[in-house]
């Protein structure tokens, strides 16, 4: 019986049997469908360019594997079953074929929204990308939907070539079998009205589904992964995540020799052969075989629902892996592993946390996080919602054990959160896709980037530093009819888990003056921690302990009816005092003049500067207050030798000291006088929570010399003095001595959500400060500039002079300019000639002239200066020109309205590094200015993304080495890196030899 189907299909056992069992018209029908479908399958690469082959080779393999699985039972397969099996082999993956137009419109498909609703990670990707699907998300959606999309083609083909069997339609049944390869076995069993076992009296659709899904998954060999295609796709050097995933799949297939089916009487065994060349490939292969064996188990179960003809059919149950032969390495799971007990000991030991009661801080920050989370969530529908107070209790039970209990009324926990986050070390719920999506939706609703304090998922473990038992009672706001109770006994033990929906009787929950019966009634979480006897000590002051951890909590925290951590409004919003000037007593001025034989001005003054940080900040996530006392001397009439002026705070007493080294009786001695004021500091009304410092003896001492720090209500310890103020202020540099101390101060900086310093894992100290935080702190305190000598724009008032990396990318991601563009565009930031102009004013000026300026660096602080230069680059194209001088040269800058911005590929470098050179200059570097049009930079822009991903250090070095003062050495080192990259980068990215540098590329 002739037909035009390719011989690679007609030579197979299943096709030969089909030709025998079916009549001529039926064979022609199936043949014509194959002729039409087969060419279409070649276009699967439009949507899936890096997938292993899903065209004719895959279909041929499936038909072959169906025949091998059937074995001698092939003769029992009816003609219609043959037709369904053959056509499903060709149609089942046809949904992977998309046109470019279809790919562009997938976001408008109704099922795309359903896909997002069913996949948290997909929704997160979509929302994070501005409600737009990127290529990776589109590919994910297309892969998920490809089985259902069979109807796009079946419906069309059925019009031209009606799928009729003895004049009866079977398109629906064929389509359902095609869809089934992407369904669970449970879905097939639950749809017995669709997957009938006697369709048209001769076709078992359940059995056809089993054969299709098994043949599909068994198609695992190198026939679908030609090495030439692998090399053509460049997957040996993947450029992105999609290519990395595809590379792993290709390497598995390239190493696979496929399956051999062996029969011994009625027992079917499967032997798998492979020659992996790397252990990671072998592990991937073995993991995939595990998946196949699970599929075999499912299909053996599903087989019971087949017709009588097929329900006794023998399927294999396992795979013989004896012929997985490693190539030049010993097979086995040789990889790093962790000793759970020792890691847990490390995480719960005092080596990580140098404070045994640090678990209190961890639990309190969890309670603050979940309460704030609930506030945001509830306010979407109820703007007046306020979370209830967090309650802390410390008590002794009837057995003599001491307990610490914390009750919050936040979100509570679901079983998923308990199982996958609370009880999994290092799996913080706040790092989950589910929470990230919710956070994104909160941000969209409130334009507030809610960022919890908790990050690492090890806070609960810290309880075991001093505890041997933890009791938890929780109820999630989404489950009003359900609640949970847990008892945790030791960090390695099994936990008692109780659920109200399972009708468990909840163990009593320890509380002050007894026990709490039943499950929790209100949403939120209660945690009670039992303290081990060997961690108790006499004199422990629980209230002081919790006060040391909490500062200005946004959720009220109560202990024994008293507020912990200070009152939010009093600390951050109500002004402590007003800026004013206090005259120093005249008697002290007279004493200075007579003692040191000099003439002071008519008054010596103390300037009180009060800064409301929240009002001055452009970012609502930064709040606080600061009071500074500044010793002010306007002028000195007679100058010979000056004494040293200083002030200090001794408790609530302000001490003004004037001293001078003199020669007396041939010896150098210190002549000094002091004035003590007991009223000034008290009159400033700084809250005790700010000025009280807990000392080593567990007693409080009054201190007017520090800025306290808090993030979301948890105290931050500034042991590195990142936010200590420079006490050597003074606008009269001629008066300054290296030992002058002209200021004392006290205050609080409250950081919220994303404004957070980089902390150690134990959160005990600051490691570093981000650009966003440092800029906002500097700018909010800009009024202090007037106390800095020389200039009002130095921003030199932090003693450590915060200076961090501030690349274009970091500045842009901070959103400081983009979120306040109108404000910054109208601020006079740039010195053009002798006048400071704003961006708006410069643009107006450029309407009539092209303006030059000589020095763009106006601000001593790098953080501020780089930000100002970033704004300049966002609005103007900056050209540089070399102006020859009598001696040497001078660089001048020309501004034009920006038609194109600095390419994103250069975003990892600081502003004002790359320029367009005027006068057709061909040099790469003039001073520290880099020519953006130079061949080296143009190649770098092209290769930048891949360099930063695969060769991060080289990516930086290629630019930073340019600044080496030894030009010959710079040329040698850069060319050496380029030679290295030629061997590693894909051919289309690798640098041509013409990219190499020489001395002529540098302006000398």
Coordinates of C-alpha atoms in Angstrom, one line a residue, residues 368-377 429-431 435-455 620-621 711-712 751-756:
X368 CA 7.6 44.1 64.0
X369 CA 8.0 42.8 60.4
X370 CA 4.8 40.8 60.4
X371 CA 2.8 43.5 62.1
X372 CA 3.9 46.1 59.6
X373 CA 3.2 43.6 56.8
X374 CA -0.3 43.2 58.1
X375 CA -0.8 47.0 58.3
X376 CA 0.2 47.4 54.7
X377 CA -2.0 44.6 53.5
X429 CA 9.7 33.6 54.2
X430 CA 10.7 37.2 53.3
X431 CA 13.0 35.8 50.6
X435 CA 6.3 37.5 49.7
X436 CA 8.3 39.3 47.0
X437 CA 5.2 39.5 44.9
X438 CA 3.1 40.7 47.8
X439 CA 5.8 43.3 48.6
X440 CA 5.7 44.4 45.0
X441 CA 1.9 44.9 45.1
X442 CA 2.3 46.8 48.4
X443 CA 4.8 49.1 46.7
X444 CA 2.5 49.7 43.8
X445 CA -0.4 50.5 46.1
X446 CA 1.5 52.8 48.6
X447 CA 4.7 53.7 46.6
X448 CA 6.5 52.4 49.6
X449 CA 9.1 49.6 49.3
X450 CA 8.3 47.6 52.5
X451 CA 11.5 45.8 53.4
X452 CA 11.4 43.5 56.5
X453 CA 14.3 43.4 58.9
X454 CA 14.5 39.6 59.0
X455 CA 16.6 38.2 56.1
X620 CA 10.3 59.3 53.7
X621 CA 12.3 56.3 54.8
X711 CA 16.1 50.5 61.5
X712 CA 12.4 49.7 61.5
X751 CA 16.2 54.3 58.8
X752 CA 13.2 52.5 57.3
X753 CA 12.8 49.6 54.9
X754 CA 15.3 49.8 52.1
X755 CA 17.5 52.4 53.8
X756 CA 19.6 50.0 55.8

